[in-house]
Coordinates of C-alpha atoms in Angstrom, one line a residue:
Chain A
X1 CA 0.0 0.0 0.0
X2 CA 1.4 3.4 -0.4
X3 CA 1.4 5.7 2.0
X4 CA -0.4 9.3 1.6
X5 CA 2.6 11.9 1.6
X6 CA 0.9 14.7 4.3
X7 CA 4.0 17.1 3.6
X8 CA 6.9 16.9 1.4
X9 CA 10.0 19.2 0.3
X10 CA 11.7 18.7 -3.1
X11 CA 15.4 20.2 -3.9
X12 CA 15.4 22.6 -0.8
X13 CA 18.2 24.8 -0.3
X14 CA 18.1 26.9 2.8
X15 CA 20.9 30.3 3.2
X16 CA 21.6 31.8 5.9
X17 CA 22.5 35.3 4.1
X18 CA 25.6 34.1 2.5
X19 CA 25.9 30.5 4.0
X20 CA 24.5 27.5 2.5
X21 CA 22.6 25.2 5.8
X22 CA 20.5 22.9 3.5
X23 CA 21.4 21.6 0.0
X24 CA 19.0 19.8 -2.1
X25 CA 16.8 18.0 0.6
X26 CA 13.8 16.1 -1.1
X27 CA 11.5 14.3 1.8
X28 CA 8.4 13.3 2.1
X29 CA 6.4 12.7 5.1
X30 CA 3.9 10.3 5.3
X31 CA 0.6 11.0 6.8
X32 CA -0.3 9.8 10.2
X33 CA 3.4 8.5 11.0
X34 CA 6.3 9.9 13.4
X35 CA 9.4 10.9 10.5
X36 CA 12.6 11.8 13.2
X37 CA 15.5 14.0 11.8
X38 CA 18.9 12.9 13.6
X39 CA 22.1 14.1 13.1
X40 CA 24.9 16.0 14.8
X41 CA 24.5 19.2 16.0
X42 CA 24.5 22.0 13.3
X43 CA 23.7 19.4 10.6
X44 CA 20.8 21.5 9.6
X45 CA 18.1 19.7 10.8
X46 CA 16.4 22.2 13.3
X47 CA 16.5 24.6 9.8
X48 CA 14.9 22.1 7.8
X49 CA 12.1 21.8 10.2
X50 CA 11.8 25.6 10.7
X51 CA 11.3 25.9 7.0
X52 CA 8.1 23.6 7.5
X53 CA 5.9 26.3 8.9
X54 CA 7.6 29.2 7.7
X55 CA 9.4 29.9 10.9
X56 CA 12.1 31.1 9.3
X57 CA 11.1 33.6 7.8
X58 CA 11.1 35.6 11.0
X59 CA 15.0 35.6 10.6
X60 CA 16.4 38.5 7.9
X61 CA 18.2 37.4 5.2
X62 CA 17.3 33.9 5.1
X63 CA 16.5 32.7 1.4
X64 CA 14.4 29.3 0.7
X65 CA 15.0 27.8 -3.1
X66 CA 12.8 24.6 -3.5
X67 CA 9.6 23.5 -2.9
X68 CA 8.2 22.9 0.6
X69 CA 4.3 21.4 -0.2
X70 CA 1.8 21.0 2.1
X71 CA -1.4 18.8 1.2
X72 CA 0.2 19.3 -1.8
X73 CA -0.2 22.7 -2.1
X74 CA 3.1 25.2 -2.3
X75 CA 3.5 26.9 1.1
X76 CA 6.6 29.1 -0.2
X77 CA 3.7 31.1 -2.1
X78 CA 3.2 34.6 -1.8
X79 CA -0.8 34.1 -2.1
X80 CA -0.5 32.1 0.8
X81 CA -1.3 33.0 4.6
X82 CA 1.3 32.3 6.9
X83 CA -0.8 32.1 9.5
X84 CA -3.0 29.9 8.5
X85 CA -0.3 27.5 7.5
X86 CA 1.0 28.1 11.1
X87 CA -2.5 26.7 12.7
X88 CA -2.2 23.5 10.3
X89 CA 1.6 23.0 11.1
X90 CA 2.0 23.9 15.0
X91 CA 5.2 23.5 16.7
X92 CA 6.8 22.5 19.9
X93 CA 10.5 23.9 21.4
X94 CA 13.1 22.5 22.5
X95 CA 12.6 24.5 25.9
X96 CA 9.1 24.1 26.7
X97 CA 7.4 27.9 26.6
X98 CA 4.3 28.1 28.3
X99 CA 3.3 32.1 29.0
X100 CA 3.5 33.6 32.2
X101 CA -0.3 33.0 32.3
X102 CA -2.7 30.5 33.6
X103 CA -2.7 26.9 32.5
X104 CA -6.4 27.4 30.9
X105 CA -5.3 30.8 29.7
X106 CA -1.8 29.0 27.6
X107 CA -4.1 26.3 26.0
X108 CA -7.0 28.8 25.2
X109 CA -4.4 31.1 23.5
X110 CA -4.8 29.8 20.2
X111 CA -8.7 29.3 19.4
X112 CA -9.1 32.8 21.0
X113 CA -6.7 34.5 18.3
X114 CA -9.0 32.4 15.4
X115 CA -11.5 34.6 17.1
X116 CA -13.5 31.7 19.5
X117 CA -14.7 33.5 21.7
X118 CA -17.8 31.1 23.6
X119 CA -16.3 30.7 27.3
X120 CA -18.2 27.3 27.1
X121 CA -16.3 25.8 23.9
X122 CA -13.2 27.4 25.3
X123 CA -13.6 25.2 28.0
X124 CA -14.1 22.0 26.2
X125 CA -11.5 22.3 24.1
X126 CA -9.3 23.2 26.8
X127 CA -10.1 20.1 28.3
X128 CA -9.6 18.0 25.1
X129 CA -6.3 19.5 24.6
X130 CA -5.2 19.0 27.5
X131 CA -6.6 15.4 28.1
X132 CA -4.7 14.8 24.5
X133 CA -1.5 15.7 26.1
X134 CA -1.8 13.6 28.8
X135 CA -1.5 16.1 31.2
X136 CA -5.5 16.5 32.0
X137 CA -5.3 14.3 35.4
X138 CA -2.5 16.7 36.7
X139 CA -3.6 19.9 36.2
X140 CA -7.6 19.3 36.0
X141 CA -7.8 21.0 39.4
X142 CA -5.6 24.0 39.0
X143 CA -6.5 25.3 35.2
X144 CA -6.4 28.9 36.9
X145 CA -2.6 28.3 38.4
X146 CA 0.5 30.2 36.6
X147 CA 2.0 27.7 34.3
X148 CA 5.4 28.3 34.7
X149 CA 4.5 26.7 38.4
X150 CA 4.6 23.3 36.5
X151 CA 7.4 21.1 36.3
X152 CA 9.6 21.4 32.7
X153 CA 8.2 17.8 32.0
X154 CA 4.5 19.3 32.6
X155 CA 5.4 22.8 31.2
X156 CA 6.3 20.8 28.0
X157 CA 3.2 18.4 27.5
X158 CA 1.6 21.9 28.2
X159 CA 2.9 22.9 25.4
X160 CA 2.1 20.2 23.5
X161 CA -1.6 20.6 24.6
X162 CA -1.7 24.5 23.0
X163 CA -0.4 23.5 19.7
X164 CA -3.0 20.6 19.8
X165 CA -5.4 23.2 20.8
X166 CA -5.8 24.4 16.9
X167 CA -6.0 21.4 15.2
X168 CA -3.0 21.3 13.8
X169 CA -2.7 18.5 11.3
X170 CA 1.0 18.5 11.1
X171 CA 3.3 18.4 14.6
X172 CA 6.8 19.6 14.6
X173 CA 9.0 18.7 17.4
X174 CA 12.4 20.3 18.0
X175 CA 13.9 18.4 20.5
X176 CA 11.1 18.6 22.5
X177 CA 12.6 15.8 25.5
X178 CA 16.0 17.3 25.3
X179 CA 16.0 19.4 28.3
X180 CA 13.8 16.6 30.6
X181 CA 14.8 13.7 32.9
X182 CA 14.4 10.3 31.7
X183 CA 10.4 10.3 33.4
X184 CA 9.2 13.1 31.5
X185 CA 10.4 12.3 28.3
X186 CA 9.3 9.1 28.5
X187 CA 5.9 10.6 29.2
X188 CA 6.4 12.5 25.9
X189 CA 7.6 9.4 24.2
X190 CA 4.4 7.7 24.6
X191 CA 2.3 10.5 24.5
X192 CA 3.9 11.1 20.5
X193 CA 3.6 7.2 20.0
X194 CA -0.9 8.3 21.1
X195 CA -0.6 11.3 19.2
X196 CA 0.2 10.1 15.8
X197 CA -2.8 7.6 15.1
X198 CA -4.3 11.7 14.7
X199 CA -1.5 13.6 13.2
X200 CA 1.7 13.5 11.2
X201 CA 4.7 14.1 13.4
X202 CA 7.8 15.1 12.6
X203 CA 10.6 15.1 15.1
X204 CA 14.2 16.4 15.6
X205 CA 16.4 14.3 17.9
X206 CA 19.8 13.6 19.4
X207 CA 19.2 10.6 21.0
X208 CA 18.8 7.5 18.8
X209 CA 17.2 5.7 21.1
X210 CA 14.2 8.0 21.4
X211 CA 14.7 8.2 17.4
X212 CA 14.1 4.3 17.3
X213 CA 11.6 3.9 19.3
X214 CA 9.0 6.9 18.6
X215 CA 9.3 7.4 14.7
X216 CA 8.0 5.1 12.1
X217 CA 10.4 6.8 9.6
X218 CA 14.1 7.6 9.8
X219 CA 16.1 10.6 8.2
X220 CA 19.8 11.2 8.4
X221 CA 21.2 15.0 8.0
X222 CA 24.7 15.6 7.9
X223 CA 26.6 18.7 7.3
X224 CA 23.2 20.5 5.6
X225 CA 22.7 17.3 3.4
X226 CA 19.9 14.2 3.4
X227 CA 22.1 11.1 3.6
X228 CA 19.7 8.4 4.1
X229 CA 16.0 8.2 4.9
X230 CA 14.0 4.7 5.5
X231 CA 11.7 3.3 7.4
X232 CA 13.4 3.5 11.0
X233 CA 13.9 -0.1 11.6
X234 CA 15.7 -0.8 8.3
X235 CA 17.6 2.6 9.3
X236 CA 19.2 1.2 12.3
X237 CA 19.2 -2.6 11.6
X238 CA 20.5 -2.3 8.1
X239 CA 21.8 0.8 7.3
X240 CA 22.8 2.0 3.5
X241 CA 25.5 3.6 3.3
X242 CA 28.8 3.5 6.0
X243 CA 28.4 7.3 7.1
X244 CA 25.2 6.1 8.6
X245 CA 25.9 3.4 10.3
X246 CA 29.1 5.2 11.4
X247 CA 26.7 7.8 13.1
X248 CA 24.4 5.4 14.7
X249 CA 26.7 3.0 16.4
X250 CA 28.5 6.0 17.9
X251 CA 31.8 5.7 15.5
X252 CA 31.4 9.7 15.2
X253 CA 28.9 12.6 15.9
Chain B
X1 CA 41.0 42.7 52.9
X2 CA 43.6 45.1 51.2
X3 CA 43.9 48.6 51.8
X4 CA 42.8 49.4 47.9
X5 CA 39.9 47.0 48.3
X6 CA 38.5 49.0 52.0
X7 CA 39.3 52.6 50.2
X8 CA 37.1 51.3 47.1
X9 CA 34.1 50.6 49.4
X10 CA 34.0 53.7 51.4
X11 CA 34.0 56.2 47.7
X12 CA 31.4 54.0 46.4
X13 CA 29.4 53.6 50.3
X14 CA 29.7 57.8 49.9
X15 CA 28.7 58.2 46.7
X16 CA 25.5 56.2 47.0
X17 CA 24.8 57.1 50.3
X18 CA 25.5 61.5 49.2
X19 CA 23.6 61.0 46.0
X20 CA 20.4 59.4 48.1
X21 CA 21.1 62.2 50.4
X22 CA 21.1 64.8 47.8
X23 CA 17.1 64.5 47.4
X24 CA 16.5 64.5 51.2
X25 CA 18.7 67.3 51.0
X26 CA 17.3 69.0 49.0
X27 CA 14.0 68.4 50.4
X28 CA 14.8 69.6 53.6
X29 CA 16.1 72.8 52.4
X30 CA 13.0 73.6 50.9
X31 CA 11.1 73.2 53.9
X32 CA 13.1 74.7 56.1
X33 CA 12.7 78.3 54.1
X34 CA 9.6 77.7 53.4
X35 CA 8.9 77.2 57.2
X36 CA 7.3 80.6 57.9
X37 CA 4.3 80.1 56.0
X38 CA 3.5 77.4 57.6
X39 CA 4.2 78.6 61.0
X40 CA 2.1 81.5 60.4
X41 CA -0.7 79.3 59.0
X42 CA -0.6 80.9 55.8
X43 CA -0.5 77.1 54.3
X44 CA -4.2 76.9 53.8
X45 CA -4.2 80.1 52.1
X46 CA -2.0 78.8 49.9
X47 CA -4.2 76.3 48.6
X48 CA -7.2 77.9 48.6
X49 CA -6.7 81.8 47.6
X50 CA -5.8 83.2 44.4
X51 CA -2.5 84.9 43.5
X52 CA -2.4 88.2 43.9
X53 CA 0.6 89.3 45.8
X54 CA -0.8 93.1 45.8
X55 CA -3.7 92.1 48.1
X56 CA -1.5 90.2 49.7
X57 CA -2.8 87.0 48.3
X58 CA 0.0 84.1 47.8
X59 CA -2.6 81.6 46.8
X60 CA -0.8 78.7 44.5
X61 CA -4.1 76.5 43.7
X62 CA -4.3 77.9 40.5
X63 CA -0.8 76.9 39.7
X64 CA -0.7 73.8 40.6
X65 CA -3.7 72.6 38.7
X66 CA -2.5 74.5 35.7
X67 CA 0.4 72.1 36.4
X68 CA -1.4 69.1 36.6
X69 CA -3.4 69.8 33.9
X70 CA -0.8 70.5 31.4
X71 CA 1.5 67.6 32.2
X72 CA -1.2 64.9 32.6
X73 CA -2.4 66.5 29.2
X74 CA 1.0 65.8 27.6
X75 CA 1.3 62.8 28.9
X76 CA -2.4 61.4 27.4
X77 CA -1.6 62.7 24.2
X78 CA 1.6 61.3 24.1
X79 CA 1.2 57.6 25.6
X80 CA -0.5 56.3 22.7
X81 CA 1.7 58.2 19.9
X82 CA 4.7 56.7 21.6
X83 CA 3.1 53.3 22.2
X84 CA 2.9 53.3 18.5
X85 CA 6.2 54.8 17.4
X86 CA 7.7 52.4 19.6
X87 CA 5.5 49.3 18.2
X88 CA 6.7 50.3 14.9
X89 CA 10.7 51.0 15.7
X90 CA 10.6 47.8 17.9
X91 CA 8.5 45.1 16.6
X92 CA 7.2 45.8 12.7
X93 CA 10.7 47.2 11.4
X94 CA 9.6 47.2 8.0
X95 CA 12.9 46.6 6.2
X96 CA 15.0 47.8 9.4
X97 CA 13.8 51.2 9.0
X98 CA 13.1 51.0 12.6
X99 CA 16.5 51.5 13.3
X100 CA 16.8 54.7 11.4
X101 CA 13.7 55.7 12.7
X102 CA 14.9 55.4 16.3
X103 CA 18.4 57.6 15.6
X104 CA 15.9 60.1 14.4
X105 CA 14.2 59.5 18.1
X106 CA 17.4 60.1 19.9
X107 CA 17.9 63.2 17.9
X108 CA 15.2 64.1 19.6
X109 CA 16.1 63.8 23.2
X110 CA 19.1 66.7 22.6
X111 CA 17.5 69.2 20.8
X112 CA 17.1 71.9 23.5
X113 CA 13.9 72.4 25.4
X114 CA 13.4 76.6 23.7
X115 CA 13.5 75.4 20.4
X116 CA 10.5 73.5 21.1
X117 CA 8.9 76.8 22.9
X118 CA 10.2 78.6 19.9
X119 CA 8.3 76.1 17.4
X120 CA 5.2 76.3 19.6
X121 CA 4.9 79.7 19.4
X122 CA 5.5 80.3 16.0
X123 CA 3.6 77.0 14.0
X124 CA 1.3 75.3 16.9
X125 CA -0.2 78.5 18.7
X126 CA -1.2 80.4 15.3
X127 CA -2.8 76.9 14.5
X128 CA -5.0 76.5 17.8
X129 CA -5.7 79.9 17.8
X130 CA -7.0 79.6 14.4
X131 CA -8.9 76.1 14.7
X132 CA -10.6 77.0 17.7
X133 CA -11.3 80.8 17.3
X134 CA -11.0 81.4 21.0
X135 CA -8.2 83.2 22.7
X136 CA -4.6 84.1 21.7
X137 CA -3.8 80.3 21.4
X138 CA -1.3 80.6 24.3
X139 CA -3.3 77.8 26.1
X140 CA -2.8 74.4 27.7
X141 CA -3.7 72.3 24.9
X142 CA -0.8 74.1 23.2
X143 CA 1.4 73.9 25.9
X144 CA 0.5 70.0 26.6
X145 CA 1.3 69.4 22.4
X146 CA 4.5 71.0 22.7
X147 CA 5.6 69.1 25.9
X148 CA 4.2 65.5 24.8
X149 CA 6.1 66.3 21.6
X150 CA 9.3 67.0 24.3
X151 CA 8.7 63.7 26.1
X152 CA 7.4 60.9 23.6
X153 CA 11.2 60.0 22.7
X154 CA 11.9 59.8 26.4
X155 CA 8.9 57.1 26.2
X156 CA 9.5 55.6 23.1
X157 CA 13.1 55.1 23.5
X158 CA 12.2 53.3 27.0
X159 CA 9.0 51.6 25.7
X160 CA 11.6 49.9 22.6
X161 CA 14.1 48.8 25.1
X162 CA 11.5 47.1 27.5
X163 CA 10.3 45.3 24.2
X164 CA 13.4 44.0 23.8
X165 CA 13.1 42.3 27.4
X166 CA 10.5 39.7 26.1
X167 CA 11.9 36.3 25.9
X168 CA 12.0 35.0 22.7
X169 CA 10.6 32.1 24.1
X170 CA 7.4 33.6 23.9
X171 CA 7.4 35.7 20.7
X172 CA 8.0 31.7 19.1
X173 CA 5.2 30.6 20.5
X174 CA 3.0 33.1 19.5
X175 CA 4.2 32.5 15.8
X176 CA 4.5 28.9 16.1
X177 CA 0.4 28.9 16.7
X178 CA -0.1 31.4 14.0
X179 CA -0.6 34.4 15.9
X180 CA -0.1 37.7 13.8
X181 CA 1.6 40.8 15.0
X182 CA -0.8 42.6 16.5
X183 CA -1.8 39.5 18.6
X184 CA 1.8 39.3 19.9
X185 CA 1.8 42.5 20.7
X186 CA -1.4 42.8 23.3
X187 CA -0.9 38.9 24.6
X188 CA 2.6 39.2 24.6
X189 CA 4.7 41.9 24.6
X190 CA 2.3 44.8 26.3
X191 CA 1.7 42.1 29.6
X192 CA 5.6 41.3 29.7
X193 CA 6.4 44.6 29.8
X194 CA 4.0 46.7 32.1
X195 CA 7.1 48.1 34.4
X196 CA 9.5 49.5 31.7
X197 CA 6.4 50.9 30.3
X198 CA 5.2 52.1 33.6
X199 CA 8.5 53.3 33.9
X200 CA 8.7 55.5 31.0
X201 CA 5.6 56.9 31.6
X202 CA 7.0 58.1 35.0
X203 CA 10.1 59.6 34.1
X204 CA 8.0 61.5 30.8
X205 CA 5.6 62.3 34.1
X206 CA 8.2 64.1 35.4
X207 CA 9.7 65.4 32.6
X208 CA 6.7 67.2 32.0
X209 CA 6.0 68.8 35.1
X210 CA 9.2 69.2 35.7
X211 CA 10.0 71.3 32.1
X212 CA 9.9 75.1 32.6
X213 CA 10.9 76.7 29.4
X214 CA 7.8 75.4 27.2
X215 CA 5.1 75.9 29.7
X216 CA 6.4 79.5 30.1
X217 CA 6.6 80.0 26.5
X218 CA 3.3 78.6 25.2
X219 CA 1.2 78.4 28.2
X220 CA -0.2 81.7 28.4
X221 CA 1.0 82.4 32.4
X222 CA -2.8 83.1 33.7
X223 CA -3.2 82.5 37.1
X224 CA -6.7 82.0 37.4
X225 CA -8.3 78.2 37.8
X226 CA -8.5 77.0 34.1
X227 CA -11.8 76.0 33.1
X228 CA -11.1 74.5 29.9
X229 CA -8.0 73.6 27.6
X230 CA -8.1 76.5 25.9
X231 CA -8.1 78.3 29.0
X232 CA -4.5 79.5 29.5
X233 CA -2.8 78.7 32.9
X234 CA 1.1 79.2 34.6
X235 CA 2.9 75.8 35.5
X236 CA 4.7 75.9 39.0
X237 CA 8.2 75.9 37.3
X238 CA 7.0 78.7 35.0
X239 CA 5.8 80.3 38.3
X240 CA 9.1 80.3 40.1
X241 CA 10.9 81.8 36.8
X242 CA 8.3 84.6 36.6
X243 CA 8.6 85.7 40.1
X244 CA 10.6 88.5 41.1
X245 CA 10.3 89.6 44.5
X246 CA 13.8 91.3 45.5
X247 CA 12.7 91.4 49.3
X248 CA 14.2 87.8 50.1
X249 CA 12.3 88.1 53.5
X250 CA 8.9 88.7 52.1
X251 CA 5.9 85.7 51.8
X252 CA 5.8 86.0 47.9
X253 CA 9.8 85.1 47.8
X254 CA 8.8 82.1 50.2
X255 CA 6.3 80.9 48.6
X256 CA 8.6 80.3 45.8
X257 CA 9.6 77.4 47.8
X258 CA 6.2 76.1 48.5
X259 CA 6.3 75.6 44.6
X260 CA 9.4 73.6 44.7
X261 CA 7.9 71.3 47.5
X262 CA 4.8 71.2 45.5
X263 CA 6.5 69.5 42.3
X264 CA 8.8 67.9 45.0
X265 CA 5.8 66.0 45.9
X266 CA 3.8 65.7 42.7
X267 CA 6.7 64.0 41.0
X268 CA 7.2 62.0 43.9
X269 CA 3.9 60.6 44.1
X270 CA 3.8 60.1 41.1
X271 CA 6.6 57.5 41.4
X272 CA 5.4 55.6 44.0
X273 CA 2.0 55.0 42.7
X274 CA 3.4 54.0 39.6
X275 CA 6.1 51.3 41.8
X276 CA 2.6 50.3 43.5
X277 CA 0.9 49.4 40.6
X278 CA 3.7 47.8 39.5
X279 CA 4.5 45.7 42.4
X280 CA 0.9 44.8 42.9
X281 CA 0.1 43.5 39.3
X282 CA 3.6 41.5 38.9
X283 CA 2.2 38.1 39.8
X284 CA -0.9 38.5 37.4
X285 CA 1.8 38.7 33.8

């Protein structure tokens, strides 16, 4: 069977104002499936993802070349709103970044700015988020608390529960366990395992581990450049090419 | 500790400790010259009389709501010019021209307060005078254009620093979930910065009571109780530039320093309601 391609990107250069961080990248994603990008640090995969919803374009002199599609539509298109690719494509940090504001208040943040406005939908969808997340049972009692009183763990599956707030179809993830202990990212593990029967997730990580056992799909950056992209158990049992295997036995990187 | 070390603490122990003393100072002097009228319970008159030193009346209510009026006038006038000027320098920067905007900003701050007055009386008070038809345009709605004009860079240049205190963090989040700029701006940046904005309005506060030259110039130096902005009215600092009175022991020469205790006071306040409010709403960003 083949699998529907949610997101793809064909021959995609990325410059930061003279310097070249992605050459030629052509990926798709498949729809309902967890892709991880691993690679060393400052292999380009972070940019890559930012280039997904248009992040980058926050950053002057940035150019994109290539085409970056969407549902197969072109999101590099001028006739196209960036915010409304933003609410299909949401994103989670590598530091988790709840506001200085309520629990309720961080997941209501983004249906109230696509103008819902019913305190009793608010609600709901508060709830869903946040029961989504996995983080309804710890929090159900103290929606009106500051979130930054949270733990990092619980900050971050906060998070998790805004960007789920708008529907998104598409989740990026950059790094999003990287700054947890080994309990809180495995709550994220398996709430990303729960979260992508619903939505296509694509993930940056350093560990391998977590790389193996959340995605469905494998891709290997190195140096601004796709080396090798399969379905992750094939990636890490029977790896292509030496470079990768080099990198996921631990040989460099 | 070394001798060097012990030295270095006591000049920077004095400095801080003179430079606090300096407003007390200050503070005290006034009062204590001032002291007569209040011994002689002339203070009441003070606030309640008109001035009118032939009849002997010293009265400085007038004065000091001419005062208020003028700089709280400059100051709503201004708040929402600078609020945008900074929005724009600090957060749209169409094609960095923010940052050229900003030098122009800084400019600003150094040209000298009479060139304003001078402007004022030769370009703003002709216009009110001619829009409104009433008076010789030497009023405070003049005066309170000219001196929001003299403190919006003062607010702007502090309202684009304080935007610049918002964690990135949160400006990522806001795009990451597809919020646009202006939705940033009210759910982000304006709650994140509430003290450096509260602080610039404080120090333009006190810029404009505390400006003499432009109130003098423009204002129109009545002292009766203004009943309207186009009412003309006389600022305390324009008050104790006007004032002449050679006979050093006389009431009018005191009450020059009721003025300064006066603005002493107003300006004061008006810092620690603002550190209140600050204090107060901290937990709530």
């Amino acid at each position: 069977m083949k699998p529907n391609i949610k997101m793809c990107t064909k021959n995609l250069d990325f410059y930061y104002n003279k310097f070249q961080a992605l050459y030629n990248i052509s990926l798709d994603f498949h729809e309902c499936k967890a892709t991880a990008l691993i690679g060393p640090s400052g292999c380009g995969k972070s940019t890559y993802l930012k280039c997904l919803n248009r992040m980058n374009d926050l950053i002057p002199k940035t150019k994109v070349i290539g085409e970056v599609k969407l549902n197969n539509e072109i999101i590099y298109d001028s006739s196209l709103d960036v915010v409304s690719l933003r609410r299909k494509v949401g994103m989670v940090f590598q530091k988790p970044n709840p506001f200085p504001k309520t629990i309720f208040e961080n997941v209501a943040y983004g249906p109230k700015i696509n103008g819902l406005k019913n305190k009793a939908k608010l609600t709901e969808i508060v709830e869903k988020s946040l029961k989504q997340a996995a983080i309804w049972d710890e929090v159900k009692d103290r929606l009106n608390q500051n979130a930054l009183e949270l733990s990092g763990g619980q900050q971050q599956r906060l998070c998790i529960a805004r960007a789920l707030a708008v529907n998104p179809e598409v989740l990026l993830m950059d790094e999003p366990a990287s700054a947890l202990d080994p309990i809180a990212t495995q709550k994220i593990e398996e709430l990303i395992e729960k979260l992508k029967s619903k939505l296509t997730i694509i993930i940056v990580t350093h560990n391998m581990q977590q790389a193996s056992r959340v995605s469905d799909r494998t891709a290997f950056f190195y140096m601004g450049k796709l080396i090798e992209v399969n379905d992750t158990d094939t990636l890490f049992t029977n790896p292509a090419l030496k470079q990768t295997e080099d990198y996921i036995t631990g040989r460099f990187g | 500790m070394d001798v060097k070390e012990k030295i270095l603490i006591i000049v920077f122990y004095g400095a801080s400790i003179l430079s606090a003393a300096i407003t007390l100072i200050i503070l005290g002097f006034m009062v204590v010259l001032s002291f007569p009228i209040f011994s002689e319970g002339l203070f009441f008159n003070i606030l309640t009389k008109p001035w009118s030193p032939d009849q002997g009346l010293f009265g400085l209510g007038p004065i000091i709501v001419g005062t208020l009026c003028i700089a709280l006038l400059a100051l709503i006038i201004s708040f929402p010019v600078s609020l945008g000027c900074s929005f724009f320098v600090g957060i749209l920067n169409p094609k960095g021209l923010g940052r050229h905007f900003k030098k122009f900003v800084e400019l600003m701050t150094a040209i000298p307060t009479v060139i304003y007055g001078f402007v004022g009386i030769f370009l703003l008070v002709p216009l009110v005078r001619e829009i409104f038809l009433k008076g010789s345009g030497l009023c405070i709605l003049s005066a309170s254009i000219m001196l929001a004009i003299l403190i919006s860079p003062t607010m702007i240049l502090f309202f684009v620093q304080s935007f610049k205190t918002v964690p990135q963090n949160y400006l990522n989040a806001v795009d990451a979930l597809g919020g646009n700029i202006a939705q940033k701006f009210f759910y982000v940046i304006l709650p994140n910065t509430r003290k450096g904005i509260m602080t610039g309005i404080i120090l333009s506060f006190g810029r404009a009571v505390g400006d003499t030259l432009i109130a003098l110039m423009i204002s129109g130096n009545s002292v009766a109780f203004p009943g309207s902005v186009l009412d003309s009215a006389r600022t305390l600092t324009a008050q104790i530039a006007l004032l002449i009175a050679a006979d050093f022991e006389s009431i009018e020469f005191k009450t020059l320093f009721v003025c300064g205790i006066c603005l002493y006071i107003i300006t004061s306040s008006g810092v620690l309601m603002a550190r209140y409010s600050t204090k107060k709403k901290r937990h709530h960003i």
